[in-house]
Amino acid sequence: MENTAGSAEGNKKWKLAFILCFLALVVDGADVMMLSLSLKSIKDDFGLTGVEAGMLGSVTILGMGLGGIFGGWCSDKFGRVKAIAASVLLFSVLTALLSFTQNVWQFGILRFISGVGLGTVYIVSAGLISEYVPTKHRTTIIATLQTGWTFGYIVASLMAGAIIPDHGWRLMFLLSGSAIILSFLLYYFVPESESWQAERDRKLLAKKDNPQDSSFGFKLIFKDKAVLKVLLMWISASMLLHLGYNGVNHWMPTYIETEMGLNYKSMTYYMIASYSAMVFGKISAGIISDKFGRRFAFMFGCIATAACLVSIVMFANPTNIIYFLALFGFLYGIPFGVYATFMSESFPTAARGTAMGTAHNMGRIGSATAPILVGAIAASESIGYGFLILGFFYLISILPILFIREKMFDPSAKAGVEPEPAK
């Protein structure tokens, strides 16, 4: 198959894929953030305890984790685009249905199932675009793509500020169902990457010639000990990073509103400031990573985020919290700005979707206790005290990264020509 990555046709394809995947990440991120922004209203509506409120975040994370692993496997088996489109369709419908729930159990069950769709989009979109773009600017492009998730946070914050005080949380969830349109646009207008198509053709030929020589996905991972070792390191890094991220993301709006004493609309404006800074953090991570290396950018972001989170708890007050949140947003965007590119270059095409989906989402599953942990600590101490624990998780997430080499595989390479990682 001719590589058209640098041709006019190739540029048109990846730009279209970029735009629609960016929009998919916007609605994905908005959907995830809606729960955090409406948590206090839902808590009051259903009469929940802090642990029960944290449980809603945990079941979301569990659904996203399981769905992301399955979605990653589907992206290797059936195609990246099909996996993304199906996921957007699933979570759009089910999130809209949340507006009709009458108790915490109905909400929790539907949120878990919608999480199955939410878990696929982030990492599979990154894998798809990584297979479209050249190595030289890959991190910058993917980091820019993943600002879509952050823009989703901003959209959700704007919606929450405009809708919840006057109309309640249910209308906001109902409106999210309009994202169903995007799933059809993705399915019909975005082509699969050439490297995935070439790998599919190679597997079909291998299966025809020798049915025993068509490994992909989990079969390939467990067959190759070097790939399995890297996967285990990524699962560890992802779990620690997500423990910090999910705990903060779930409880920060409530922390600002309760322990900082700000009203709801002020809280949403302050969160928008933080998410806006996160956009610049992710883009900066891409530039730093392409210039100084994936590992350096990731480790710097994690260490700086841990330090900033501790500073928020120790020194922030209602007057200066907006400055701390802007700095925090910039810094905690950096690890995720480089994370997906670093990971996509760690695995061969035949197992990339499965490995990335497994690493990213096993990390999510392992971090599902974070919202409950902070909720439990808040019941006896404070949310801020829980944040100090989360800062520790951010700090030690750099340890597995020390054992992962950079650029082991080229995601844009054709099947059969990717370099083997050094033993």
JSON list of N, CA and C in Angstrom, two decimals, residues 172-226:
[
{"chain": "A", "resi": 172, "resn": "MET", "atom": "N", "xyz": [-29.10, 19.23, 31.76]},
{"chain": "A", "resi": 172, "resn": "MET", "atom": "CA", "xyz": [-27.75, 19.20, 31.22]},
{"chain": "A", "resi": 172, "resn": "MET", "atom": "C", "xyz": [-27.41, 17.81, 30.69]},
{"chain": "A", "resi": 173, "resn": "PHE", "atom": "N", "xyz": [-27.75, 16.78, 31.43]},
{"chain": "A", "resi": 173, "resn": "PHE", "atom": "CA", "xyz": [-27.49, 15.42, 30.96]},
{"chain": "A", "resi": 173, "resn": "PHE", "atom": "C", "xyz": [-28.33, 15.08, 29.73]},
{"chain": "A", "resi": 174, "resn": "LEU", "atom": "N", "xyz": [-29.56, 15.55, 29.69]},
{"chain": "A", "resi": 174, "resn": "LEU", "atom": "CA", "xyz": [-30.43, 15.28, 28.55]},
{"chain": "A", "resi": 174, "resn": "LEU", "atom": "C", "xyz": [-29.86, 15.88, 27.26]},
{"chain": "A", "resi": 175, "resn": "LEU", "atom": "N", "xyz": [-29.35, 17.09, 27.35]},
{"chain": "A", "resi": 175, "resn": "LEU", "atom": "CA", "xyz": [-28.80, 17.77, 26.16]},
{"chain": "A", "resi": 175, "resn": "LEU", "atom": "C", "xyz": [-27.57, 17.06, 25.60]},
{"chain": "A", "resi": 176, "resn": "SER", "atom": "N", "xyz": [-26.87, 16.32, 26.44]},
{"chain": "A", "resi": 176, "resn": "SER", "atom": "CA", "xyz": [-25.66, 15.64, 25.97]},
{"chain": "A", "resi": 176, "resn": "SER", "atom": "C", "xyz": [-25.96, 14.57, 24.92]},
{"chain": "A", "resi": 177, "resn": "GLY", "atom": "N", "xyz": [-27.21, 14.12, 24.84]},
{"chain": "A", "resi": 177, "resn": "GLY", "atom": "CA", "xyz": [-27.57, 13.11, 23.86]},
{"chain": "A", "resi": 177, "resn": "GLY", "atom": "C", "xyz": [-27.42, 13.57, 22.42]},
{"chain": "A", "resi": 178, "resn": "SER", "atom": "N", "xyz": [-27.32, 14.88, 22.20]},
{"chain": "A", "resi": 178, "resn": "SER", "atom": "CA", "xyz": [-27.17, 15.40, 20.83]},
{"chain": "A", "resi": 178, "resn": "SER", "atom": "C", "xyz": [-25.86, 14.97, 20.18]},
{"chain": "A", "resi": 179, "resn": "ALA", "atom": "N", "xyz": [-24.91, 14.49, 20.98]},
{"chain": "A", "resi": 179, "resn": "ALA", "atom": "CA", "xyz": [-23.61, 14.04, 20.43]},
{"chain": "A", "resi": 179, "resn": "ALA", "atom": "C", "xyz": [-23.75, 12.81, 19.56]},
{"chain": "A", "resi": 180, "resn": "ILE", "atom": "N", "xyz": [-24.92, 12.19, 19.55]},
{"chain": "A", "resi": 180, "resn": "ILE", "atom": "CA", "xyz": [-25.13, 11.01, 18.71]},
{"chain": "A", "resi": 180, "resn": "ILE", "atom": "C", "xyz": [-24.84, 11.30, 17.23]},
{"chain": "A", "resi": 181, "resn": "ILE", "atom": "N", "xyz": [-25.06, 12.55, 16.81]},
{"chain": "A", "resi": 181, "resn": "ILE", "atom": "CA", "xyz": [-24.80, 12.94, 15.41]},
{"chain": "A", "resi": 181, "resn": "ILE", "atom": "C", "xyz": [-23.35, 12.71, 15.06]},
{"chain": "A", "resi": 182, "resn": "LEU", "atom": "N", "xyz": [-22.46, 12.97, 16.00]},
{"chain": "A", "resi": 182, "resn": "LEU", "atom": "CA", "xyz": [-21.03, 12.85, 15.74]},
{"chain": "A", "resi": 182, "resn": "LEU", "atom": "C", "xyz": [-20.61, 11.41, 15.45]},
{"chain": "A", "resi": 183, "resn": "SER", "atom": "N", "xyz": [-21.27, 10.45, 16.07]},
{"chain": "A", "resi": 183, "resn": "SER", "atom": "CA", "xyz": [-20.91, 9.05, 15.85]},
{"chain": "A", "resi": 183, "resn": "SER", "atom": "C", "xyz": [-21.11, 8.66, 14.39]},
{"chain": "A", "resi": 184, "resn": "PHE", "atom": "N", "xyz": [-22.17, 9.17, 13.75]},
{"chain": "A", "resi": 184, "resn": "PHE", "atom": "CA", "xyz": [-22.43, 8.85, 12.35]},
{"chain": "A", "resi": 184, "resn": "PHE", "atom": "C", "xyz": [-21.43, 9.57, 11.43]},
{"chain": "A", "resi": 185, "resn": "LEU", "atom": "N", "xyz": [-21.07, 10.79, 11.79]},
{"chain": "A", "resi": 185, "resn": "LEU", "atom": "CA", "xyz": [-20.06, 11.50, 10.98]},
{"chain": "A", "resi": 185, "resn": "LEU", "atom": "C", "xyz": [-18.73, 10.76, 11.01]},
{"chain": "A", "resi": 186, "resn": "LEU", "atom": "N", "xyz": [-18.34, 10.28, 12.17]},
{"chain": "A", "resi": 186, "resn": "LEU", "atom": "CA", "xyz": [-17.09, 9.52, 12.29]},
{"chain": "A", "resi": 186, "resn": "LEU", "atom": "C", "xyz": [-17.15, 8.25, 11.45]},
{"chain": "A", "resi": 187, "resn": "TYR", "atom": "N", "xyz": [-18.23, 7.52, 11.58]},
{"chain": "A", "resi": 187, "resn": "TYR", "atom": "CA", "xyz": [-18.34, 6.22, 10.90]},
{"chain": "A", "resi": 187, "resn": "TYR", "atom": "C", "xyz": [-18.30, 6.36, 9.38]},
{"chain": "A", "resi": 188, "resn": "TYR", "atom": "N", "xyz": [-18.97, 7.37, 8.86]},
{"chain": "A", "resi": 188, "resn": "TYR", "atom": "CA", "xyz": [-19.10, 7.48, 7.40]},
{"chain": "A", "resi": 188, "resn": "TYR", "atom": "C", "xyz": [-18.02, 8.32, 6.72]},
{"chain": "A", "resi": 189, "resn": "PHE", "atom": "N", "xyz": [-17.32, 9.17, 7.46]},
{"chain": "A", "resi": 189, "resn": "PHE", "atom": "CA", "xyz": [-16.42, 10.11, 6.80]},
{"chain": "A", "resi": 189, "resn": "PHE", "atom": "C", "xyz": [-14.94, 9.96, 7.16]},
{"chain": "A", "resi": 190, "resn": "VAL", "atom": "N", "xyz": [-14.61, 9.22, 8.22]},
{"chain": "A", "resi": 190, "resn": "VAL", "atom": "CA", "xyz": [-13.20, 9.08, 8.61]},
{"chain": "A", "resi": 190, "resn": "VAL", "atom": "C", "xyz": [-12.68, 7.71, 8.19]},
{"chain": "A", "resi": 191, "resn": "PRO", "atom": "N", "xyz": [-11.64, 7.65, 7.34]},
{"chain": "A", "resi": 191, "resn": "PRO", "atom": "CA", "xyz": [-11.08, 6.36, 6.93]},
{"chain": "A", "resi": 191, "resn": "PRO", "atom": "C", "xyz": [-10.13, 5.80, 7.99]},
{"chain": "A", "resi": 192, "resn": "GLU", "atom": "N", "xyz": [-9.95, 4.51, 7.98]},
{"chain": "A", "resi": 192, "resn": "GLU", "atom": "CA", "xyz": [-8.96, 3.90, 8.85]},
{"chain": "A", "resi": 192, "resn": "GLU", "atom": "C", "xyz": [-7.56, 4.28, 8.40]},
{"chain": "A", "resi": 193, "resn": "SER", "atom": "N", "xyz": [-6.59, 4.24, 9.31]},
{"chain": "A", "resi": 193, "resn": "SER", "atom": "CA", "xyz": [-5.21, 4.58, 8.97]},
{"chain": "A", "resi": 193, "resn": "SER", "atom": "C", "xyz": [-4.61, 3.50, 8.04]},
{"chain": "A", "resi": 194, "resn": "GLU", "atom": "N", "xyz": [-3.65, 3.90, 7.24]},
{"chain": "A", "resi": 194, "resn": "GLU", "atom": "CA", "xyz": [-3.00, 2.95, 6.33]},
{"chain": "A", "resi": 194, "resn": "GLU", "atom": "C", "xyz": [-2.26, 1.86, 7.08]},
{"chain": "A", "resi": 195, "resn": "SER", "atom": "N", "xyz": [-1.65, 2.22, 8.22]},
{"chain": "A", "resi": 195, "resn": "SER", "atom": "CA", "xyz": [-0.90, 1.20, 8.96]},
{"chain": "A", "resi": 195, "resn": "SER", "atom": "C", "xyz": [-1.84, 0.13, 9.52]},
{"chain": "A", "resi": 196, "resn": "TRP", "atom": "N", "xyz": [-3.05, 0.54, 9.99]},
{"chain": "A", "resi": 196, "resn": "TRP", "atom": "CA", "xyz": [-3.99, -0.46, 10.47]},
{"chain": "A", "resi": 196, "resn": "TRP", "atom": "C", "xyz": [-4.50, -1.32, 9.31]},
{"chain": "A", "resi": 197, "resn": "GLN", "atom": "N", "xyz": [-4.80, -0.70, 8.17]},
{"chain": "A", "resi": 197, "resn": "GLN", "atom": "CA", "xyz": [-5.27, -1.46, 7.02]},
{"chain": "A", "resi": 197, "resn": "GLN", "atom": "C", "xyz": [-4.21, -2.43, 6.53]},
{"chain": "A", "resi": 198, "resn": "ALA", "atom": "N", "xyz": [-2.94, -1.96, 6.52]},
{"chain": "A", "resi": 198, "resn": "ALA", "atom": "CA", "xyz": [-1.86, -2.84, 6.09]},
{"chain": "A", "resi": 198, "resn": "ALA", "atom": "C", "xyz": [-1.69, -4.02, 7.05]},
{"chain": "A", "resi": 199, "resn": "GLU", "atom": "N", "xyz": [-1.82, -3.73, 8.34]},
{"chain": "A", "resi": 199, "resn": "GLU", "atom": "CA", "xyz": [-1.70, -4.80, 9.33]},
{"chain": "A", "resi": 199, "resn": "GLU", "atom": "C", "xyz": [-2.87, -5.77, 9.22]},
{"chain": "A", "resi": 200, "resn": "ARG", "atom": "N", "xyz": [-4.06, -5.27, 8.94]},
{"chain": "A", "resi": 200, "resn": "ARG", "atom": "CA", "xyz": [-5.21, -6.15, 8.74]},
{"chain": "A", "resi": 200, "resn": "ARG", "atom": "C", "xyz": [-4.98, -7.06, 7.53]},
{"chain": "A", "resi": 201, "resn": "ASP", "atom": "N", "xyz": [-4.48, -6.48, 6.44]},
{"chain": "A", "resi": 201, "resn": "ASP", "atom": "CA", "xyz": [-4.21, -7.27, 5.24]},
{"chain": "A", "resi": 201, "resn": "ASP", "atom": "C", "xyz": [-3.14, -8.33, 5.51]},
{"chain": "A", "resi": 202, "resn": "ARG", "atom": "N", "xyz": [-2.11, -7.94, 6.29]},
{"chain": "A", "resi": 202, "resn": "ARG", "atom": "CA", "xyz": [-1.05, -8.89, 6.60]},
{"chain": "A", "resi": 202, "resn": "ARG", "atom": "C", "xyz": [-1.60, -10.05, 7.43]},
{"chain": "A", "resi": 203, "resn": "LYS", "atom": "N", "xyz": [-2.47, -9.75, 8.39]},
{"chain": "A", "resi": 203, "resn": "LYS", "atom": "CA", "xyz": [-3.04, -10.81, 9.22]},
{"chain": "A", "resi": 203, "resn": "LYS", "atom": "C", "xyz": [-3.93, -11.75, 8.41]},
{"chain": "A", "resi": 204, "resn": "LEU", "atom": "N", "xyz": [-4.70, -11.17, 7.47]},
{"chain": "A", "resi": 204, "resn": "LEU", "atom": "CA", "xyz": [-5.55, -12.01, 6.63]},
{"chain": "A", "resi": 204, "resn": "LEU", "atom": "C", "xyz": [-4.72, -12.94, 5.77]},
{"chain": "A", "resi": 205, "resn": "LEU", "atom": "N", "xyz": [-3.61, -12.41, 5.22]},
{"chain": "A", "resi": 205, "resn": "LEU", "atom": "CA", "xyz": [-2.72, -13.23, 4.39]},
{"chain": "A", "resi": 205, "resn": "LEU", "atom": "C", "xyz": [-2.04, -14.29, 5.23]},
{"chain": "A", "resi": 206, "resn": "ALA", "atom": "N", "xyz": [-1.59, -13.90, 6.43]},
{"chain": "A", "resi": 206, "resn": "ALA", "atom": "CA", "xyz": [-0.92, -14.85, 7.31]},
{"chain": "A", "resi": 206, "resn": "ALA", "atom": "C", "xyz": [-1.87, -15.96, 7.73]},
{"chain": "A", "resi": 207, "resn": "LYS", "atom": "N", "xyz": [-3.12, -15.59, 7.99]},
{"chain": "A", "resi": 207, "resn": "LYS", "atom": "CA", "xyz": [-4.10, -16.59, 8.41]},
{"chain": "A", "resi": 207, "resn": "LYS", "atom": "C", "xyz": [-4.41, -17.57, 7.28]},
{"chain": "A", "resi": 208, "resn": "LYS", "atom": "N", "xyz": [-4.39, -17.04, 6.05]},
{"chain": "A", "resi": 208, "resn": "LYS", "atom": "CA", "xyz": [-4.65, -17.89, 4.89]},
{"chain": "A", "resi": 208, "resn": "LYS", "atom": "C", "xyz": [-3.50, -18.86, 4.67]},
{"chain": "A", "resi": 209, "resn": "ASP", "atom": "N", "xyz": [-2.26, -18.35, 4.79]},
{"chain": "A", "resi": 209, "resn": "ASP", "atom": "CA", "xyz": [-1.08, -19.18, 4.55]},
{"chain": "A", "resi": 209, "resn": "ASP", "atom": "C", "xyz": [-0.76, -20.09, 5.73]},
{"chain": "A", "resi": 210, "resn": "ASN", "atom": "N", "xyz": [-0.96, -19.55, 6.93]},
{"chain": "A", "resi": 210, "resn": "ASN", "atom": "CA", "xyz": [-0.63, -20.30, 8.14]},
{"chain": "A", "resi": 210, "resn": "ASN", "atom": "C", "xyz": [-1.54, -19.83, 9.27]},
{"chain": "A", "resi": 211, "resn": "PRO", "atom": "N", "xyz": [-2.61, -20.53, 9.56]},
{"chain": "A", "resi": 211, "resn": "PRO", "atom": "CA", "xyz": [-3.57, -20.11, 10.58]},
{"chain": "A", "resi": 211, "resn": "PRO", "atom": "C", "xyz": [-2.95, -19.87, 11.95]},
{"chain": "A", "resi": 212, "resn": "GLN", "atom": "N", "xyz": [-1.77, -20.41, 12.21]},
{"chain": "A", "resi": 212, "resn": "GLN", "atom": "CA", "xyz": [-1.12, -20.24, 13.51]},
{"chain": "A", "resi": 212, "resn": "GLN", "atom": "C", "xyz": [-0.28, -18.96, 13.59]},
{"chain": "A", "resi": 213, "resn": "ASP", "atom": "N", "xyz": [-0.16, -18.23, 12.48]},
{"chain": "A", "resi": 213, "resn": "ASP", "atom": "CA", "xyz": [0.73, -17.07, 12.42]},
{"chain": "A", "resi": 213, "resn": "ASP", "atom": "C", "xyz": [-0.05, -15.79, 12.14]},
{"chain": "A", "resi": 214, "resn": "SER", "atom": "N", "xyz": [-1.07, -15.55, 12.90]},
{"chain": "A", "resi": 214, "resn": "SER", "atom": "CA", "xyz": [-1.87, -14.33, 12.69]},
{"chain": "A", "resi": 214, "resn": "SER", "atom": "C", "xyz": [-2.18, -13.66, 14.03]},
{"chain": "A", "resi": 215, "resn": "SER", "atom": "N", "xyz": [-1.18, -13.64, 14.92]},
{"chain": "A", "resi": 215, "resn": "SER", "atom": "CA", "xyz": [-1.38, -13.11, 16.26]},
{"chain": "A", "resi": 215, "resn": "SER", "atom": "C", "xyz": [-1.66, -11.62, 16.23]},
{"chain": "A", "resi": 216, "resn": "PHE", "atom": "N", "xyz": [-2.55, -11.19, 17.10]},
{"chain": "A", "resi": 216, "resn": "PHE", "atom": "CA", "xyz": [-2.79, -9.77, 17.32]},
{"chain": "A", "resi": 216, "resn": "PHE", "atom": "C", "xyz": [-3.34, -9.62, 18.73]},
{"chain": "A", "resi": 217, "resn": "GLY", "atom": "N", "xyz": [-3.42, -8.38, 19.19]},
{"chain": "A", "resi": 217, "resn": "GLY", "atom": "CA", "xyz": [-4.04, -8.11, 20.47]},
{"chain": "A", "resi": 217, "resn": "GLY", "atom": "C", "xyz": [-3.41, -8.86, 21.63]},
{"chain": "A", "resi": 218, "resn": "PHE", "atom": "N", "xyz": [-4.24, -9.41, 22.50]},
{"chain": "A", "resi": 218, "resn": "PHE", "atom": "CA", "xyz": [-3.74, -10.07, 23.70]},
{"chain": "A", "resi": 218, "resn": "PHE", "atom": "C", "xyz": [-2.85, -11.27, 23.37]},
{"chain": "A", "resi": 219, "resn": "LYS", "atom": "N", "xyz": [-3.16, -11.98, 22.31]},
{"chain": "A", "resi": 219, "resn": "LYS", "atom": "CA", "xyz": [-2.36, -13.15, 21.94]},
{"chain": "A", "resi": 219, "resn": "LYS", "atom": "C", "xyz": [-0.92, -12.75, 21.67]},
{"chain": "A", "resi": 220, "resn": "LEU", "atom": "N", "xyz": [-0.74, -11.64, 20.94]},
{"chain": "A", "resi": 220, "resn": "LEU", "atom": "CA", "xyz": [0.60, -11.16, 20.64]},
{"chain": "A", "resi": 220, "resn": "LEU", "atom": "C", "xyz": [1.29, -10.64, 21.90]},
{"chain": "A", "resi": 221, "resn": "ILE", "atom": "N", "xyz": [0.55, -9.94, 22.75]},
{"chain": "A", "resi": 221, "resn": "ILE", "atom": "CA", "xyz": [1.13, -9.38, 23.98]},
{"chain": "A", "resi": 221, "resn": "ILE", "atom": "C", "xyz": [1.71, -10.48, 24.86]},
{"chain": "A", "resi": 222, "resn": "PHE", "atom": "N", "xyz": [0.94, -11.55, 25.08]},
{"chain": "A", "resi": 222, "resn": "PHE", "atom": "CA", "xyz": [1.41, -12.62, 25.96]},
{"chain": "A", "resi": 222, "resn": "PHE", "atom": "C", "xyz": [2.44, -13.53, 25.28]},
{"chain": "A", "resi": 223, "resn": "LYS", "atom": "N", "xyz": [2.51, -13.45, 23.97]},
{"chain": "A", "resi": 223, "resn": "LYS", "atom": "CA", "xyz": [3.51, -14.22, 23.23]},
{"chain": "A", "resi": 223, "resn": "LYS", "atom": "C", "xyz": [4.88, -13.56, 23.29]},
{"chain": "A", "resi": 224, "resn": "ASP", "atom": "N", "xyz": [4.90, -12.23, 23.35]},
{"chain": "A", "resi": 224, "resn": "ASP", "atom": "CA", "xyz": [6.14, -11.46, 23.33]},
{"chain": "A", "resi": 224, "resn": "ASP", "atom": "C", "xyz": [6.40, -10.89, 24.72]},
{"chain": "A", "resi": 225, "resn": "LYS", "atom": "N", "xyz": [7.39, -11.43, 25.44]},
{"chain": "A", "resi": 225, "resn": "LYS", "atom": "CA", "xyz": [7.66, -11.01, 26.81]},
{"chain": "A", "resi": 225, "resn": "LYS", "atom": "C", "xyz": [8.10, -9.56, 26.90]},
{"chain": "A", "resi": 226, "resn": "ALA", "atom": "N", "xyz": [8.80, -9.07, 25.86]},
{"chain": "A", "resi": 226, "resn": "ALA", "atom": "CA", "xyz": [9.25, -7.67, 25.87]},
{"chain": "A", "resi": 226, "resn": "ALA", "atom": "C", "xyz": [8.05, -6.72, 25.83]}
]
